[in-house]
Short mmCIF file of C-alpha atoms in Angstrom, two decimals:
data_model
loop_
_atom_site.label_atom_id
_atom_site.label_comp_id
_atom_site.label_asym_id
_atom_site.label_seq_id
_atom_site.Cartn_x
_atom_site.Cartn_y
_atom_site.Cartn_z
CA MET A 206 -41.08 -133.77 43.46
CA ARG A 207 -42.81 -132.55 40.35
CA LEU A 208 -42.24 -134.54 37.18
CA ARG A 209 -41.77 -131.29 35.30
CA TYR A 210 -38.62 -130.57 37.32
CA ILE A 211 -37.16 -134.01 36.54
CA ALA A 212 -38.11 -133.75 32.87
CA ARG A 213 -36.47 -130.33 32.61
CA LYS A 214 -33.24 -131.60 34.16
CA CYS A 215 -33.20 -134.67 31.90
CA GLY A 216 -33.81 -132.46 28.87
CA TRP A 217 -30.87 -130.21 29.73
CA ALA A 218 -28.68 -133.27 30.30
CA LEU A 219 -29.56 -134.68 26.87
CA LEU A 220 -28.96 -131.31 25.25
CA THR A 221 -25.56 -131.05 26.92
CA LEU A 222 -24.69 -134.58 25.82
CA TRP A 223 -25.62 -133.73 22.23
CA PHE A 224 -23.38 -130.64 22.44
CA VAL A 225 -20.49 -132.79 23.71
CA LEU A 226 -21.02 -135.29 20.89
CA THR A 227 -21.01 -132.48 18.33
CA ALA A 228 -17.91 -130.86 19.82
CA ASN A 229 -16.20 -134.24 19.82
CA PHE A 230 -17.01 -134.71 16.13
CA PHE A 231 -15.58 -131.37 15.00
CA LEU A 232 -12.65 -131.43 17.44
CA PHE A 233 -11.39 -134.63 15.83
CA ARG A 234 -11.54 -132.98 12.40
CA ILE A 235 -9.84 -129.66 13.21
CA MET A 236 -6.82 -131.39 14.75
CA PRO A 237 -3.63 -131.42 12.66
CA GLY A 238 -4.07 -133.96 9.87
CA ASP A 239 -7.29 -135.31 8.40
CA PRO A 240 -8.98 -138.43 9.84
CA ILE A 241 -8.11 -140.56 6.81
CA GLY A 242 -4.47 -139.55 7.06
CA LEU A 243 -4.45 -140.35 10.77
CA LEU A 244 -5.89 -143.80 10.18
CA ALA A 245 -3.36 -144.40 7.41
CA ARG A 246 -0.53 -143.81 9.92
CA SER A 247 -1.38 -147.05 11.67
CA THR A 248 1.16 -149.79 11.04
CA ARG A 249 -1.32 -152.45 12.17
CA LEU A 250 -4.03 -151.79 9.58
CA SER A 251 -3.78 -153.37 6.16
CA PRO A 252 -4.97 -151.30 3.15
CA GLU A 253 -8.16 -153.38 3.06
CA ALA A 254 -8.79 -152.88 6.76
CA LEU A 255 -8.06 -149.15 6.37
CA GLN A 256 -10.65 -148.82 3.62
CA GLN A 257 -13.12 -150.78 5.71
CA GLN A 258 -12.68 -148.39 8.64
CA ILE A 259 -12.96 -145.35 6.37
CA HIS A 260 -16.24 -146.66 4.99
CA LEU A 261 -17.50 -147.81 8.39
CA PHE A 262 -17.14 -144.35 9.91
CA GLY A 263 -18.32 -142.54 6.80
CA LEU A 264 -15.05 -140.70 6.20
CA ASP A 265 -15.58 -141.06 2.45
CA GLN A 266 -18.86 -139.12 2.73
CA PRO A 267 -19.64 -135.37 2.81
CA LEU A 268 -19.32 -133.72 6.24
CA PRO A 269 -23.08 -133.69 7.08
CA ALA A 270 -23.33 -137.39 6.22
CA GLN A 271 -20.21 -138.05 8.29
CA TYR A 272 -21.87 -136.38 11.26
CA VAL A 273 -24.94 -138.60 10.99
CA THR A 274 -22.77 -141.71 10.65
CA TYR A 275 -20.68 -140.59 13.62
CA LEU A 276 -23.78 -140.23 15.81
CA LYS A 277 -25.07 -143.65 14.77
CA GLN A 278 -21.72 -145.37 15.39
CA THR A 279 -21.14 -143.65 18.73
CA LEU A 280 -24.64 -144.31 20.06
CA SER A 281 -24.27 -147.97 19.06
CA GLY A 282 -21.05 -148.20 21.11
CA ASN A 283 -18.61 -148.37 18.19
CA LEU A 284 -15.77 -146.00 19.14
CA GLY A 285 -13.35 -146.97 16.37
CA VAL A 286 -9.81 -148.35 16.48
CA SER A 287 -6.56 -147.01 17.87
CA ILE A 288 -4.29 -145.39 15.29
CA ILE A 289 -1.16 -146.70 17.01
CA SER A 290 -2.10 -150.27 17.90
CA GLY A 291 -5.11 -150.98 15.69
CA THR A 292 -6.95 -152.25 18.79
CA ASP A 293 -10.65 -151.63 19.23
CA VAL A 294 -11.01 -148.50 21.38
CA SER A 295 -13.91 -149.96 23.37
CA GLU A 296 -11.69 -152.88 24.41
CA MET A 297 -8.91 -150.49 25.42
CA LEU A 298 -11.29 -148.45 27.57
CA GLY A 299 -12.76 -151.59 29.13
CA ALA A 300 -9.31 -152.86 30.12
CA ARG A 301 -8.36 -149.53 31.73
CA LEU A 302 -11.68 -148.78 33.40
CA TRP A 303 -11.44 -150.93 36.54
CA PRO A 304 -7.99 -149.66 37.67
CA THR A 305 -9.23 -146.07 37.34
CA VAL A 306 -12.48 -146.75 39.21
CA LEU A 307 -10.51 -148.49 41.96
CA LEU A 308 -7.94 -145.70 42.27
CA VAL A 309 -10.03 -142.55 41.84
CA GLY A 310 -13.13 -144.00 43.51
CA LEU A 311 -11.25 -145.07 46.64
CA GLY A 312 -9.28 -141.82 46.80
CA THR A 313 -12.45 -139.74 46.44
CA LEU A 314 -14.30 -141.79 49.06
CA ILE A 315 -11.51 -141.42 51.63
CA ALA A 316 -11.15 -137.70 50.94
CA ALA A 317 -14.92 -137.13 51.17
CA VAL A 318 -15.33 -138.93 54.50
CA ILE A 319 -12.33 -137.26 56.16
CA GLY A 320 -13.06 -133.85 54.61
CA VAL A 321 -16.74 -133.77 55.57
CA LEU A 322 -16.09 -134.90 59.16
CA ALA A 323 -13.25 -132.38 59.58
CA GLY A 324 -15.36 -129.63 58.02
CA ILE A 325 -18.25 -130.36 60.39
CA LYS A 326 -16.05 -130.20 63.47
CA GLY A 327 -14.08 -127.19 62.28
CA GLY A 328 -17.12 -125.17 61.24
CA TRP A 329 -19.02 -125.95 64.44
CA THR A 330 -16.03 -124.98 66.63
CA ARG A 331 -14.94 -122.00 64.54
CA GLY A 332 -11.79 -120.34 65.86
CA SER A 333 -10.65 -123.38 67.84
CA GLY A 334 -7.24 -124.95 67.48
CA PHE A 335 -8.69 -127.81 65.47
CA ASP A 336 -10.47 -125.40 63.15
CA ARG A 337 -7.37 -123.33 62.46
CA GLY A 338 -5.19 -126.40 62.00
CA SER A 339 -7.61 -128.17 59.65
CA LEU A 340 -8.28 -124.99 57.66
CA TYR A 341 -4.60 -124.15 57.11
CA SER A 342 -3.80 -127.77 56.28
CA SER A 343 -6.71 -127.91 53.81
CA LEU A 344 -5.63 -124.71 52.08
CA LEU A 345 -2.07 -126.03 51.84
CA LEU A 346 -3.16 -129.37 50.40
CA TYR A 347 -5.65 -127.69 48.07
CA ALA A 348 -2.87 -125.50 46.64
CA THR A 349 -0.32 -128.32 46.32
CA PRO A 350 0.01 -129.76 42.77
CA GLU A 351 -0.91 -133.45 42.81
CA GLY A 352 2.00 -134.35 40.55
CA TRP A 353 4.54 -132.75 42.88
CA LEU A 354 2.91 -134.36 45.92
CA GLY A 355 2.93 -137.76 44.22
CA MET A 356 6.61 -137.50 43.31
CA LEU A 357 7.45 -136.46 46.87
CA LEU A 358 5.63 -139.48 48.32
CA LEU A 359 7.26 -141.69 45.69
CA ILE A 360 10.76 -140.49 46.59
CA VAL A 361 10.24 -140.87 50.35
CA PHE A 362 8.18 -144.07 50.69
CA ALA A 363 9.24 -145.97 47.56
CA GLY A 364 12.75 -144.67 46.92
CA THR A 365 14.24 -143.86 50.34
CA LEU A 366 12.30 -146.17 52.67
CA GLY A 367 11.37 -148.84 50.11
CA TRP A 368 8.04 -149.53 51.80
CA PHE A 369 5.95 -149.52 48.62
CA PRO A 370 6.48 -150.29 44.92
CA ALA A 371 7.49 -147.39 42.68
CA GLY A 372 4.62 -147.89 40.25
CA GLY A 373 2.40 -150.24 38.30
CA TYR A 374 -0.72 -152.19 39.21
CA ALA A 375 0.75 -155.47 40.49
CA SER A 376 4.07 -157.28 40.61
CA ASN A 377 2.63 -160.73 39.89
CA SER A 378 -0.42 -162.23 38.19
CA GLY A 379 -1.39 -164.59 41.00
CA SER A 380 -4.75 -164.88 42.71
CA GLY A 381 -6.17 -164.94 46.21
CA ALA A 382 -5.06 -162.98 49.27
CA ALA A 383 -1.48 -162.60 48.01
CA SER A 384 -2.70 -160.93 44.81
CA ILE A 385 -5.04 -158.60 46.69
CA GLY A 386 -2.22 -157.63 49.03
CA ASP A 387 0.08 -156.99 46.07
CA VAL A 388 -2.45 -154.69 44.39
CA ALA A 389 -3.07 -152.92 47.73
CA ARG A 390 0.66 -152.17 48.11
CA HIS A 391 0.78 -150.69 44.61
CA LEU A 392 -2.45 -148.81 45.28
CA PHE A 393 -1.48 -147.18 48.57
CA LEU A 394 0.68 -144.27 47.36
CA PRO A 395 -1.50 -143.14 44.43
CA VAL A 396 -4.65 -143.35 46.60
CA LEU A 397 -2.89 -141.38 49.34
CA THR A 398 -1.88 -138.75 46.78
CA LEU A 399 -5.42 -138.38 45.47
CA ALA A 400 -6.97 -138.35 48.95
CA LEU A 401 -4.59 -135.63 50.13
CA GLY A 402 -5.19 -133.65 46.95
CA TYR A 403 -8.99 -133.84 47.19
CA VAL A 404 -9.57 -133.60 50.94
CA GLY A 405 -8.93 -129.85 51.11
CA SER A 406 -11.90 -128.95 48.92
CA PHE A 407 -14.29 -131.08 51.00
CA VAL A 408 -13.08 -129.55 54.27
CA ILE A 409 -13.38 -125.99 52.95
CA VAL A 410 -16.88 -126.45 51.50
CA MET A 411 -18.28 -128.29 54.53
CA ARG A 412 -16.73 -125.86 57.00
CA SER A 413 -18.15 -122.86 55.15
CA SER A 414 -21.63 -124.44 55.08
CA MET A 415 -21.51 -125.24 58.79
CA ILE A 416 -20.54 -121.66 59.64
CA ASP A 417 -23.45 -120.30 57.58
CA VAL A 418 -25.97 -122.74 59.05
CA LYS A 419 -24.80 -122.10 62.59
CA GLU A 420 -26.06 -118.51 62.32
CA GLU A 421 -29.56 -119.49 61.13
CA GLU A 422 -32.59 -118.71 63.28
CA TYR A 423 -33.69 -122.34 63.59
CA ILE A 424 -30.39 -123.13 65.32
CA SER A 425 -31.08 -120.37 67.85
CA THR A 426 -34.62 -121.74 68.28
CA ALA A 427 -33.26 -125.23 68.93
CA ARG A 428 -30.92 -123.84 71.58
CA ALA A 429 -33.82 -121.95 73.17
CA LYS A 430 -35.73 -125.23 73.42
CA GLY A 431 -32.95 -126.61 75.58
CA LEU A 432 -31.48 -129.13 73.09
CA ASN A 433 -27.89 -130.08 73.77
CA ASP A 434 -25.08 -129.06 71.42
CA ALA A 435 -24.51 -132.52 69.93
CA SER A 436 -28.20 -132.99 69.12
CA ILE A 437 -28.45 -129.57 67.45
CA ARG A 438 -25.39 -130.28 65.34
CA ARG A 439 -26.46 -133.79 64.33
CA HIS A 440 -30.18 -133.25 63.71
CA HIS A 441 -30.42 -129.62 62.63
CA ALA A 442 -27.10 -128.23 61.39
CA VAL A 443 -25.45 -131.10 59.53
CA PRO A 444 -28.44 -132.18 57.36
CA ASN A 445 -28.75 -128.66 55.95
CA ALA A 446 -25.05 -127.86 55.76
CA PHE A 447 -24.31 -131.13 53.97
CA LEU A 448 -26.21 -130.20 50.79
CA PRO A 449 -23.32 -128.35 49.02
CA SER A 450 -20.89 -131.11 50.01
CA PHE A 451 -23.28 -133.72 48.67
CA THR A 452 -23.25 -132.00 45.28
CA LEU A 453 -19.44 -131.85 45.35
CA ILE A 454 -19.20 -135.55 46.20
CA VAL A 455 -21.56 -136.63 43.42
CA LEU A 456 -19.76 -134.47 40.86
CA SER A 457 -16.42 -135.88 42.02
CA ILE A 458 -17.77 -139.38 41.40
CA GLY A 459 -18.61 -138.25 37.86
CA PHE A 460 -14.97 -137.35 37.29
CA ILE A 461 -13.87 -140.90 38.13
CA LEU A 462 -14.25 -142.13 34.55
CA GLY A 463 -12.00 -139.34 33.34
CA GLY A 464 -9.16 -140.75 35.38
CA ALA A 465 -6.45 -138.82 37.19
CA ILE A 466 -3.98 -138.11 34.41
CA VAL A 467 -1.15 -136.65 36.50
CA VAL A 468 -1.32 -139.18 39.35
CA GLU A 469 -1.67 -142.19 37.05
CA THR A 470 1.28 -140.97 34.98
CA VAL A 471 3.49 -140.41 38.03
CA PHE A 472 2.77 -143.89 39.42
CA SER A 473 2.45 -145.66 36.03
CA TRP A 474 -1.04 -146.76 37.04
CA PRO A 475 -2.66 -148.50 34.03
CA GLY A 476 -5.94 -146.57 34.04
CA LEU A 477 -7.77 -144.15 31.79
CA GLY A 478 -5.59 -141.25 32.94
CA LEU A 479 -2.39 -142.93 31.79
CA LEU A 480 -4.14 -144.01 28.59
CA THR A 481 -5.08 -140.38 27.94
CA TYR A 482 -1.49 -139.23 28.49
CA GLN A 483 -0.17 -141.87 26.09
CA ALA A 484 -2.82 -140.98 23.50
CA ILE A 485 -1.88 -137.29 23.71
CA LYS A 486 1.81 -138.13 23.32
CA ASP A 487 1.14 -140.42 20.34
CA GLN A 488 -1.61 -138.22 18.84
CA ASP A 489 -3.95 -141.20 18.95
CA TYR A 490 -7.07 -139.12 18.30
CA PRO A 491 -9.69 -141.92 18.28
CA VAL A 492 -8.63 -142.87 21.81
CA LEU A 493 -8.65 -139.24 22.93
CA GLU A 494 -12.06 -138.76 21.37
CA ALA A 495 -13.45 -141.79 23.21
CA VAL A 496 -11.97 -140.83 26.58
CA PHE A 497 -13.26 -137.27 26.22
CA LEU A 498 -16.72 -138.58 25.39
CA ILE A 499 -16.82 -141.12 28.24
CA SER A 500 -15.55 -138.67 30.86
CA SER A 501 -17.89 -135.90 29.70
CA GLY A 502 -20.85 -138.26 29.70
CA ALA A 503 -20.00 -139.40 33.23
CA VAL A 504 -19.89 -135.81 34.49
CA ILE A 505 -23.21 -135.02 32.80
CA ALA A 506 -24.81 -138.11 34.34
CA ALA A 507 -23.41 -137.28 37.79
CA ASN A 508 -24.67 -133.71 37.51
CA LEU A 509 -28.14 -135.00 36.59
CA VAL A 510 -28.15 -137.35 39.59
CA ALA A 511 -27.04 -134.48 41.86
CA ASP A 512 -29.79 -132.18 40.55
CA ILE A 513 -32.54 -134.76 41.01
CA ALA A 514 -31.28 -135.89 44.43
CA TYR A 515 -30.91 -132.27 45.50
CA GLY A 516 -34.57 -131.75 44.63
CA TYR A 517 -35.49 -134.55 47.03
CA LEU A 518 -33.19 -133.31 49.80
CA ASP A 519 -34.29 -129.68 49.46
CA PRO A 520 -37.88 -129.32 48.16
CA ARG A 521 -37.33 -125.59 47.62
CA VAL A 522 -35.16 -126.37 44.58
CA ASP A 523 -38.18 -127.89 42.84
CA GLU A 524 -39.93 -124.52 42.96
CA VAL A 525 -37.24 -122.61 41.09
#
C-alpha cells in the first residue's frame, strides 16, 4: 500500500479530531449558563478550589486564549472536574470504562459472529426457508427499539421467571469463580439485548454482499472449473463479500467507548452510557464534554483503522 494513501487518511482523521475538539469547546459555552456559573453550582468545590479551576482552564481569559488553554489541557489528559460531585472527570471515565467495554464489546462480538454467519448462509441460499426466516427476523430485530426490548426481557426473565438479576453490575464484592459467575448473571440480559439489537444490521449487510458477489463473473468461472459449492463460497465469495461487513464491525467497535445509553439505563449498568444519562439529567457539562470527546475520538480511530485495513484487503481502494 502506498504511504501517500495512509498519510492522507491519517491527515483526514487528525482534521476530523480537531473539528470535534473545536465543536466540543463551543458546545460547552453555548449551553444554558456560562462555564463559571456551572462550576459555581458545585457543592463540593470551595471558593478557593473554584477559583483554581477557573484559572486552570483559562475561564478568566478572553475566548481565543480560552480555546488555546482548552486544547492544551485536553491534549494533556486533563478533562476537568464534575460539577455535581467535584470528582476528577478522568477518574470517573476510568471507573466506568471497563463495564462498558465488557458489555458493548461482548454484545457486538456475539452479534457480529451470528450476523455474518447467518448472512453468508442466507445470501448464498437466497429464497430458501432459512434465508426468508433470517431476513424477516433481522428486519424485525433491526426495527425493534433496544429500550423496549430490554424492558421486555427484564420483565420476563428477571421479574416473572426470576432467572437473572434486575440490574446492576454485581450483587457482591467477592473474588474468584463466584464473583465471575455473579457478574455473568448480571451481564446476560443486557448483552442479550445488545446482541439482538445489533445482529440484524450484520445479517442484512452480509446477505446483501453475498447476493451481489454470487452474480460476479469469477464465481461463474469457478463453477465452470468444476469447483464444488462449498469451496467456491469459502474461497471466492466470502472473502470479497466480507469487506462491507468488516467495515461495519470495526466501526461498531469504535462505538464501544460511547456506551449504550438506553441499555445501560434500563439495566442500571454502571458504564459510560449510564454516566452520560446521569450527566444529561444533572446538566453536568464537563462530564458530557469528556464523554462526547472520548466517544468521538474512538469512532474516528476506528474509522481510520477500517480505512487502512480496507486498503490492505482491497488494493483497488489505494488507487482512488
